[in-house]
């Protein structure tokens, strides 16, 4: 048995509790401080390099001058200095022994050579050294002079003492300027946050302020307002849906209550079978509304329908067999895509169209389309229960508005399966062809509830069509009424 992997705990960052404003100030100040430090380091290194090169040059020149004077054979004036050396002077003879000029108190050496001790810039305490011998004029010597570091140290210290306060002041100035600028830039965000926190479900009409600057904050404000618009529309539709559902449920309940009260008031004069029949009819209507509301709630949850092969032609044939007096199956005229202006052939031309489609294509009793003798099943992928409910809703809607019969046509056009339901009723005006798919929508000619409609049939059909990746549109039927055209992707 494997041990469970330990969960990784993420340590909070040092800046996790800081605001955006503070983070920006720290980033700007840190960047400027780092840049100044690099510049100071480069400046100090360049200054030290130049001063060290100058000191080395002075030391070499002093060594050359001292060596030139030591090589003279004539005597120097008494207590005369050879040259002013910048640093410590070391003189060695040909044997490698260290020698030194005679001190001023050495009168004999002064009179013989005229050389005295070379002065240096620093007076150091006497250190134990190897024995030295007096300098003899005219003898070969090697002279070395150490470069002076006094000017190098002084210049470096002066530069650091003068530049450090200026650098600190610059960092503080940048931090303060960044604090002000970021605060000014984030001021619209604070206003948006204040407005957004005050928006509740009761005042979704309010919007966050949009800044004038065309920057990221401006786009963020517009995105938030667009989201609020969608939320407001969804909430408005939800409230309207709840109000309509309450009204639809209240009507049959009120009817049943009134009938029961009337029966109780006059029990001896009541036609009990008729009263029960009316109550059952209102109960059926109440049950239909409740079932439609439950189905709409499931569709609103956007649950993916089961992926099963469904023969749309077979479903249409079953629907026709359930209502043989009101529904008929028509054959498609051609095997081309059905557009908004396409219509079925008239009843008087069906015989000729049937003869023509023997070679081109026809719909069998089982709902299968044949083209040139090759069978093409109108099979789609989805839920058989939902698609059957869709077809039933379309057929019921057409039966309530038709004058004679309703015709159903199933055809396969390329990668799409089309199902058309035609009636010869009053039709649907173009201005209302989008509104009929809204919930609890009834047109003026169909406002009466005695026909059994709940106002949710086409809304449910439209939602089922979209859940299966298809479309449901309203067109004008060649029979004079309305055509409800369903287009679904054909199963592979």
Coordinates of C-alpha atoms in Angstrom, one line a residue:
X1 CA 0.0 0.0 0.0
X2 CA 1.5 3.2 -1.1
X3 CA 1.8 6.1 1.4
X4 CA -0.1 9.2 0.4
X5 CA 2.1 11.9 -1.0
X6 CA 2.7 14.7 1.4
X7 CA 0.9 17.9 0.6
X8 CA 3.2 20.8 -0.3
X9 CA 2.8 23.8 1.8
X10 CA 3.6 27.1 0.1
X11 CA 5.3 29.6 2.4
X12 CA 3.9 33.1 2.2
X13 CA 6.1 35.5 0.4
X14 CA 7.5 38.6 2.1
X15 CA 5.4 40.9 -0.1
X16 CA 2.2 38.8 0.1
X17 CA 0.6 41.2 2.7
X18 CA 1.6 44.4 0.9
X19 CA -0.6 46.5 -1.3
X20 CA 0.0 47.0 -5.0
X21 CA 1.1 50.6 -4.1
X22 CA 3.7 49.4 -1.6
X23 CA 5.0 46.7 -4.0
X24 CA 5.4 49.3 -6.7
X25 CA 7.3 51.6 -4.4
X26 CA 9.6 48.8 -3.2
X27 CA 10.3 47.7 -6.8
X28 CA 11.1 51.3 -8.0
X29 CA 13.2 52.1 -5.0
X30 CA 15.1 48.8 -5.1
X31 CA 15.7 49.2 -8.8
X32 CA 17.0 52.8 -8.5
X33 CA 19.2 51.8 -5.5
X34 CA 20.7 48.9 -7.4
X35 CA 21.4 51.1 -10.4
X36 CA 23.1 53.8 -8.2
X37 CA 25.2 51.1 -6.5
X38 CA 26.4 49.8 -9.8
X39 CA 27.2 53.3 -11.0
X40 CA 29.1 54.1 -7.8
X41 CA 31.0 50.9 -8.0
X42 CA 32.0 51.5 -11.6
X43 CA 33.0 55.1 -10.7
X44 CA 35.1 54.1 -7.7
X45 CA 36.9 51.4 -9.7
X46 CA 37.6 53.8 -12.6
X47 CA 38.9 56.5 -10.2
X48 CA 41.1 54.0 -8.3
X49 CA 42.5 52.7 -11.6
X50 CA 43.4 56.2 -12.8
X51 CA 44.9 57.3 -9.4
X52 CA 46.9 54.1 -9.1
X53 CA 48.3 54.5 -12.6
X54 CA 49.3 58.1 -11.8
X55 CA 51.0 57.1 -8.6
X56 CA 52.9 54.3 -10.4
X57 CA 54.0 56.8 -13.0
X58 CA 55.2 59.3 -10.3
X59 CA 57.1 56.5 -8.5
X60 CA 58.9 55.4 -11.7
X61 CA 59.9 59.0 -12.5
X62 CA 61.2 59.5 -9.0
X63 CA 63.2 56.2 -9.2
X64 CA 64.7 57.2 -12.5
X65 CA 65.7 60.6 -11.1
X66 CA 67.3 59.2 -8.0
X67 CA 69.2 56.6 -10.0
X68 CA 70.5 59.3 -12.3
X69 CA 71.7 61.4 -9.5
X70 CA 73.4 58.5 -7.8
X71 CA 75.3 57.7 -11.0
X72 CA 77.1 61.1 -11.0
X73 CA 80.8 61.0 -10.1
X74 CA 81.0 64.5 -8.7
X75 CA 80.1 65.4 -5.2
X76 CA 76.8 66.8 -4.4
X77 CA 76.4 70.0 -2.3
X78 CA 76.3 69.5 1.4
X79 CA 72.9 68.6 2.9
X80 CA 71.4 68.4 -0.6
X81 CA 68.4 66.1 -1.2
X82 CA 68.6 63.9 -4.2
X83 CA 64.9 64.2 -5.2
X84 CA 61.4 64.4 -3.5
X85 CA 60.2 60.8 -3.6
X86 CA 56.4 60.0 -3.4
X87 CA 56.9 57.0 -1.2
X88 CA 59.4 54.7 0.4
X89 CA 62.8 54.5 -1.4
X90 CA 64.9 51.4 -1.5
X91 CA 68.5 51.6 -2.9
X92 CA 70.6 48.5 -3.5
X93 CA 74.2 48.1 -4.7
X94 CA 75.5 45.7 -7.2
X95 CA 75.9 43.0 -4.5
X96 CA 72.3 43.3 -3.6
X97 CA 72.9 45.0 -0.3
X98 CA 70.6 47.8 0.8
X99 CA 72.3 51.2 1.1
X100 CA 71.0 54.5 2.1
X101 CA 72.1 58.2 1.8
X102 CA 74.1 59.5 4.7
X103 CA 72.3 61.3 7.5
X104 CA 72.8 65.0 8.0
X105 CA 74.8 64.3 11.1
X106 CA 77.3 62.2 9.2
X107 CA 79.7 65.1 8.4
X108 CA 82.3 62.9 6.8
X109 CA 79.9 61.4 4.4
X110 CA 78.4 64.8 3.7
X111 CA 81.8 66.2 2.8
X112 CA 82.8 63.3 0.7
X113 CA 79.6 62.7 -1.2
X114 CA 77.3 65.5 -0.4
X115 CA 74.4 63.1 -0.2
X116 CA 71.8 63.2 2.6
X117 CA 68.7 61.0 3.5
X118 CA 66.0 61.1 1.0
X119 CA 62.7 62.6 2.4
X120 CA 59.4 60.8 1.9
X121 CA 55.8 61.8 2.2
X122 CA 55.2 59.6 5.3
X123 CA 57.3 59.4 8.3
X124 CA 57.1 55.8 9.6
X125 CA 58.5 54.5 12.8
X126 CA 61.8 52.8 12.5
X127 CA 61.6 49.2 11.8
X128 CA 64.3 46.6 12.2
X129 CA 65.9 46.2 8.7
X130 CA 69.0 44.7 7.4
X131 CA 72.2 46.7 7.9
X132 CA 72.7 49.5 5.4
X133 CA 75.9 51.0 4.0
X134 CA 76.5 54.6 2.9
X135 CA 75.9 55.6 -0.7
X136 CA 79.1 56.1 -2.7
X137 CA 78.8 58.5 -5.6
X138 CA 79.6 57.1 -9.0
X139 CA 78.7 53.5 -8.0
X140 CA 76.0 51.5 -9.9
X141 CA 72.8 51.2 -7.8
X142 CA 69.2 49.8 -8.3
X143 CA 66.5 52.2 -7.0
X144 CA 62.8 51.3 -6.3
X145 CA 60.2 53.7 -5.1
X146 CA 56.8 52.5 -3.8
X147 CA 53.8 54.5 -5.1
X148 CA 51.9 56.6 -2.7
X149 CA 48.3 55.6 -1.7
X150 CA 47.5 58.8 0.1
X151 CA 45.7 60.5 -2.8
X152 CA 43.9 57.2 -3.7
X153 CA 42.4 56.8 -0.2
X154 CA 41.5 60.4 0.1
X155 CA 39.8 60.6 -3.3
X156 CA 37.8 57.4 -2.7
X157 CA 36.7 58.5 0.8
X158 CA 35.7 61.9 -0.5
X159 CA 33.7 60.4 -3.3
X160 CA 31.8 58.0 -1.0
X161 CA 31.1 60.7 1.6
X162 CA 29.7 63.1 -1.0
X163 CA 27.8 60.6 -3.2
X164 CA 26.1 58.5 -0.4
X165 CA 23.7 61.3 0.8
X166 CA 22.9 62.2 -2.8
X167 CA 22.2 58.6 -3.7
X168 CA 19.9 58.2 -0.6
X169 CA 18.1 61.4 -1.5
X170 CA 17.5 60.2 -5.0
X171 CA 16.1 56.8 -3.8
X172 CA 13.8 58.6 -1.4
X173 CA 12.6 60.9 -4.2
X174 CA 11.9 58.1 -6.6
X175 CA 10.0 56.2 -3.8
X176 CA 7.9 59.2 -3.0
X177 CA 7.2 60.0 -6.6
X178 CA 6.2 56.3 -7.3
X179 CA 3.9 56.4 -4.2
X180 CA 2.1 59.4 -5.6
X181 CA 1.9 58.3 -9.2
X182 CA 0.7 54.7 -8.3
X183 CA -1.8 56.1 -5.9
X184 CA -3.2 58.4 -8.5
X185 CA -3.3 55.6 -11.1
X186 CA -5.1 53.3 -8.6
X187 CA -7.6 55.9 -7.5
X188 CA -10.2 54.7 -10.1
X189 CA -9.7 51.2 -8.8
X190 CA -10.7 52.3 -5.3
X191 CA -13.8 54.0 -6.7
X192 CA -14.7 50.9 -8.6
X193 CA -14.2 48.7 -5.5
X194 CA -16.3 51.1 -3.4
X195 CA -19.1 51.0 -5.9
X196 CA -18.9 47.3 -6.5
X197 CA -19.1 46.5 -2.8
X198 CA -22.4 48.4 -2.6
X199 CA -24.1 46.5 -5.5
X200 CA -26.5 43.9 -4.3
X201 CA -29.2 41.7 -5.9
X202 CA -31.7 44.5 -5.4
X203 CA -29.8 47.2 -7.4
X204 CA -28.1 45.4 -10.2
X205 CA -28.8 48.4 -12.4
X206 CA -25.8 50.2 -10.9
X207 CA -22.5 50.3 -12.7
X208 CA -18.9 50.9 -11.7
X209 CA -17.4 54.3 -12.8
X210 CA -15.3 54.0 -16.0
X211 CA -12.2 56.2 -16.1
X212 CA -11.4 58.4 -19.0
X213 CA -7.9 57.1 -19.7
X214 CA -7.9 54.3 -22.3
X215 CA -5.8 52.0 -20.2
X216 CA -6.1 48.6 -18.6
X217 CA -8.2 50.0 -15.7
X218 CA -10.6 51.4 -18.3
X219 CA -11.0 48.0 -20.0
X220 CA -11.4 46.4 -16.6
X221 CA -14.2 48.7 -15.7
X222 CA -16.0 48.0 -19.0
X223 CA -15.6 44.3 -18.5
X224 CA -17.1 44.5 -15.0
X225 CA -20.0 46.6 -16.4
X226 CA -20.6 44.1 -19.1
X227 CA -20.6 41.3 -16.6
X228 CA -23.1 43.3 -14.5
X229 CA -25.3 43.7 -17.6
X230 CA -25.4 40.0 -18.2
X231 CA -26.1 39.3 -14.5
X232 CA -28.8 41.9 -14.5
X233 CA -30.5 40.4 -17.6
X234 CA -30.2 36.9 -16.2
X235 CA -31.7 38.1 -12.9
X236 CA -34.5 39.9 -14.7
X237 CA -35.3 36.8 -16.7
X238 CA -35.2 34.7 -13.6
X239 CA -37.6 37.1 -11.7
X240 CA -39.9 37.2 -14.7
X241 CA -39.8 33.4 -14.9
X242 CA -40.6 33.0 -11.3
X243 CA -43.5 35.5 -11.6
X244 CA -44.9 33.8 -14.7
X245 CA -44.5 30.4 -13.1
X246 CA -46.3 31.5 -10.0
X247 CA -49.1 32.9 -12.1
X248 CA -49.4 29.8 -14.2
X249 CA -49.5 27.6 -11.1
X250 CA -51.9 29.8 -9.3
X251 CA -54.5 29.7 -12.0
X252 CA -55.2 25.9 -11.9
X253 CA -54.9 25.9 -8.1
X254 CA -57.5 28.7 -7.8
X255 CA -59.8 26.9 -10.3
X256 CA -59.6 23.6 -8.3
X257 CA -60.2 25.5 -5.0
X258 CA -63.2 27.4 -6.5
X259 CA -64.7 24.1 -7.8
X260 CA -64.3 22.4 -4.4
X261 CA -65.8 25.3 -2.5
X262 CA -68.8 25.3 -4.9
X263 CA -69.2 21.6 -4.4
X264 CA -69.1 21.9 -0.6
X265 CA -71.6 24.8 -0.7
X266 CA -74.2 22.8 -2.7
X267 CA -73.4 19.1 -2.2
X268 CA -76.9 18.0 -3.0
X269 CA -77.2 19.8 -6.3
X270 CA -73.6 19.0 -7.6
X271 CA -72.9 16.9 -10.6
X272 CA -70.1 14.9 -9.0
X273 CA -68.7 13.2 -12.2
X274 CA -68.6 16.6 -13.9
X275 CA -67.0 18.3 -10.9
X276 CA -64.4 15.6 -10.6
X277 CA -63.7 15.7 -14.4
X278 CA -63.0 19.5 -14.2
X279 CA -60.8 19.1 -11.1
X280 CA -58.8 16.4 -12.9
X281 CA -58.4 18.6 -15.9
X282 CA -57.0 21.4 -13.8
X283 CA -54.8 19.0 -12.0
X284 CA -53.4 17.7 -15.3
X285 CA -52.7 21.2 -16.3
X286 CA -50.9 21.8 -12.9
X287 CA -48.9 18.6 -13.4
X288 CA -47.9 19.6 -16.9
X289 CA -46.7 23.0 -15.7
X290 CA -44.7 21.4 -12.9
X291 CA -43.1 18.9 -15.2
X292 CA -42.1 21.6 -17.7
X293 CA -40.6 23.7 -15.0
X294 CA -38.6 20.7 -13.7
X295 CA -37.3 20.0 -17.3
X296 CA -36.4 23.7 -17.8
X297 CA -34.5 23.6 -14.5
X298 CA -32.5 20.6 -15.7
X299 CA -31.8 22.3 -19.0
X300 CA -30.7 25.5 -17.3
X301 CA -28.1 23.4 -15.4
X302 CA -26.5 22.7 -18.8
X303 CA -26.2 19.0 -18.1
X304 CA -24.8 17.3 -21.2
X305 CA -27.4 15.0 -22.8
X306 CA -26.5 11.3 -23.1
X307 CA -24.6 10.4 -26.2
X308 CA -26.7 7.7 -27.9
X309 CA -27.7 7.2 -31.5
X310 CA -31.2 8.4 -32.1
X311 CA -33.1 7.9 -35.4
X312 CA -35.0 11.1 -35.8
X313 CA -37.0 9.7 -38.7
X314 CA -38.2 6.8 -36.4
X315 CA -39.2 9.3 -33.7
X316 CA -41.3 11.2 -36.3
X317 CA -43.0 8.0 -37.5
X318 CA -43.9 7.1 -33.9
X319 CA -45.3 10.6 -33.3
X320 CA -47.5 10.2 -36.5
X321 CA -48.7 6.8 -35.4
X322 CA -49.9 8.3 -32.0
X323 CA -51.9 11.0 -33.8
X324 CA -52.8 9.5 -37.2
X325 CA -55.8 11.8 -37.7
X326 CA -53.8 15.0 -37.1
X327 CA -50.2 14.3 -38.3
X328 CA -48.9 13.1 -41.7
X329 CA -45.4 12.3 -43.0
X330 CA -44.3 14.1 -46.1
X331 CA -41.4 13.2 -48.5
X332 CA -38.6 15.8 -49.1
X333 CA -38.7 17.4 -52.5
X334 CA -34.9 17.5 -53.0
X335 CA -31.7 16.5 -51.3
X336 CA -30.3 20.0 -50.9
X337 CA -30.0 22.2 -47.8
X338 CA -33.2 23.8 -46.6
X339 CA -32.8 27.6 -46.4
X340 CA -35.1 30.3 -45.0
X341 CA -37.0 30.6 -48.3
X342 CA -37.4 26.9 -49.1
X343 CA -40.9 25.5 -48.9
X344 CA -42.6 22.1 -49.2
X345 CA -44.5 21.4 -52.4
X346 CA -48.2 22.0 -52.5
X347 CA -50.6 19.3 -51.9
X348 CA -51.7 19.3 -55.5
X349 CA -48.1 18.7 -56.7
X350 CA -47.2 15.9 -54.3
X351 CA -47.9 13.2 -56.9
X352 CA -45.5 14.7 -59.4
X353 CA -42.9 15.3 -56.7
X354 CA -43.2 11.8 -55.5
X355 CA -42.5 10.5 -59.0
X356 CA -39.5 12.7 -59.3
X357 CA -38.1 11.7 -55.9
X358 CA -38.1 8.1 -56.8
X359 CA -34.8 8.7 -58.5
X360 CA -33.6 11.5 -56.3
X361 CA -34.7 10.8 -52.8
X362 CA -37.6 9.8 -50.6
X363 CA -38.6 9.3 -46.9
X364 CA -39.7 5.8 -46.0
X365 CA -42.4 4.9 -43.4
X366 CA -39.6 4.4 -40.9
X367 CA -38.3 7.9 -41.5
X368 CA -35.2 6.9 -43.5
X369 CA -34.1 9.1 -46.4
X370 CA -33.0 7.3 -49.6
X371 CA -31.0 9.0 -52.4
X372 CA -30.5 7.1 -55.7
X373 CA -31.5 3.9 -54.0
X374 CA -29.0 4.2 -51.2
X375 CA -30.5 4.4 -47.7
X376 CA -29.5 7.3 -45.5
X377 CA -30.7 7.1 -41.9
X378 CA -31.5 10.4 -40.2
X379 CA -29.5 9.4 -37.1
X380 CA -28.3 12.0 -34.6
X381 CA -26.5 11.8 -31.3
X382 CA -28.3 12.7 -28.1
X383 CA -31.0 11.8 -25.6
X384 CA -33.9 9.9 -27.1
X385 CA -36.2 11.1 -24.3
X386 CA -35.4 14.8 -24.8
X387 CA -35.6 14.6 -28.6
X388 CA -38.9 12.8 -28.3
X389 CA -40.1 15.6 -26.0
X390 CA -38.9 18.2 -28.5
X391 CA -40.8 16.6 -31.4
X392 CA -43.9 16.2 -29.2
X393 CA -43.9 19.9 -28.3
X394 CA -43.5 20.9 -31.9
X395 CA -46.3 18.7 -33.0
X396 CA -48.6 19.8 -30.1
X397 CA -48.0 23.4 -30.9
X398 CA -48.8 22.9 -34.6
X399 CA -51.9 20.8 -33.8
X400 CA -53.3 23.6 -31.6
X401 CA -53.0 26.2 -34.5
X402 CA -53.6 24.2 -37.6
X403 CA -56.9 24.1 -39.5
X404 CA -56.7 20.6 -41.0
X405 CA -53.6 18.5 -40.5
X406 CA -49.9 18.9 -39.6
X407 CA -47.2 17.5 -41.8
X408 CA -43.7 16.3 -40.6
X409 CA -40.8 16.0 -43.0
X410 CA -37.4 14.5 -42.2
X411 CA -34.4 14.9 -44.6
X412 CA -30.7 14.5 -44.5
X413 CA -28.6 17.3 -46.1
X414 CA -24.9 16.6 -45.9
X415 CA -23.8 16.6 -42.3
X416 CA -27.1 17.9 -41.0
X417 CA -30.5 16.3 -40.3
X418 CA -33.5 18.5 -40.8
X419 CA -37.0 18.0 -39.4
X420 CA -39.8 20.4 -40.5
X421 CA -43.2 20.6 -38.9
X422 CA -45.7 22.5 -41.0
X423 CA -49.3 23.6 -40.3
X424 CA -51.9 25.6 -42.2
X425 CA -52.9 27.9 -39.4
X426 CA -52.5 31.6 -39.0
X427 CA -48.8 31.5 -38.9
X428 CA -46.3 33.5 -36.8
X429 CA -45.5 37.1 -37.7
X430 CA -41.8 37.8 -38.3
X431 CA -41.7 40.3 -35.4
X432 CA -42.7 37.5 -33.0
X433 CA -40.5 34.6 -34.3
X434 CA -37.9 35.2 -31.7
X435 CA -40.3 36.0 -28.9
X436 CA -42.2 32.7 -29.2
X437 CA -39.1 30.9 -27.8
X438 CA -39.3 32.9 -24.6
X439 CA -40.8 31.2 -21.5
X440 CA -44.5 31.7 -20.9
X441 CA -45.0 33.5 -24.1
X442 CA -48.4 33.4 -25.8
X443 CA -49.3 35.4 -28.9
X444 CA -52.6 37.2 -29.0
X445 CA -54.3 34.5 -31.0
X446 CA -53.3 31.8 -28.5
X447 CA -53.8 33.5 -25.1
X448 CA -56.6 31.3 -24.0
X449 CA -55.5 28.5 -21.7
X450 CA -58.3 26.2 -22.5
X451 CA -56.3 24.7 -25.3
X452 CA -54.0 23.0 -22.8
X453 CA -50.8 24.9 -23.6
X454 CA -48.4 26.0 -20.8
X455 CA -46.5 28.6 -22.7
X456 CA -43.3 26.5 -22.2
X457 CA -43.4 24.1 -25.1
X458 CA -41.4 26.0 -27.7
X459 CA -39.0 27.3 -25.0
X460 CA -38.3 23.7 -23.9
X461 CA -37.9 22.6 -27.6
X462 CA -35.4 25.5 -28.3
X463 CA -33.3 24.6 -25.2
X464 CA -33.2 21.0 -26.1
X465 CA -32.1 21.8 -29.7
X466 CA -29.3 24.0 -28.4
X467 CA -28.2 21.4 -25.9
X468 CA -27.8 18.9 -28.8
X469 CA -25.8 21.4 -30.8
X470 CA -28.6 22.3 -33.2
X471 CA -31.0 25.2 -34.0
X472 CA -34.7 25.7 -34.1
X473 CA -36.1 28.4 -36.3
X474 CA -39.6 29.7 -37.4
X475 CA -40.2 30.0 -41.1
X476 CA -43.2 30.5 -43.3
X477 CA -44.8 27.2 -44.4
X478 CA -46.0 26.7 -48.1
X479 CA -49.3 25.6 -46.6
X480 CA -49.9 29.1 -45.3
X481 CA -49.1 28.6 -41.7
X482 CA -45.9 28.3 -39.7
X483 CA -42.9 26.0 -40.3
X484 CA -40.8 25.0 -37.3
X485 CA -37.4 23.8 -38.7
X486 CA -35.1 21.7 -36.5
X487 CA -31.5 21.2 -37.7
X488 CA -29.2 18.8 -35.8
X489 CA -25.7 17.5 -36.6
X490 CA -25.9 14.0 -38.2
X491 CA -24.2 11.2 -36.3
X492 CA -20.8 10.2 -37.7

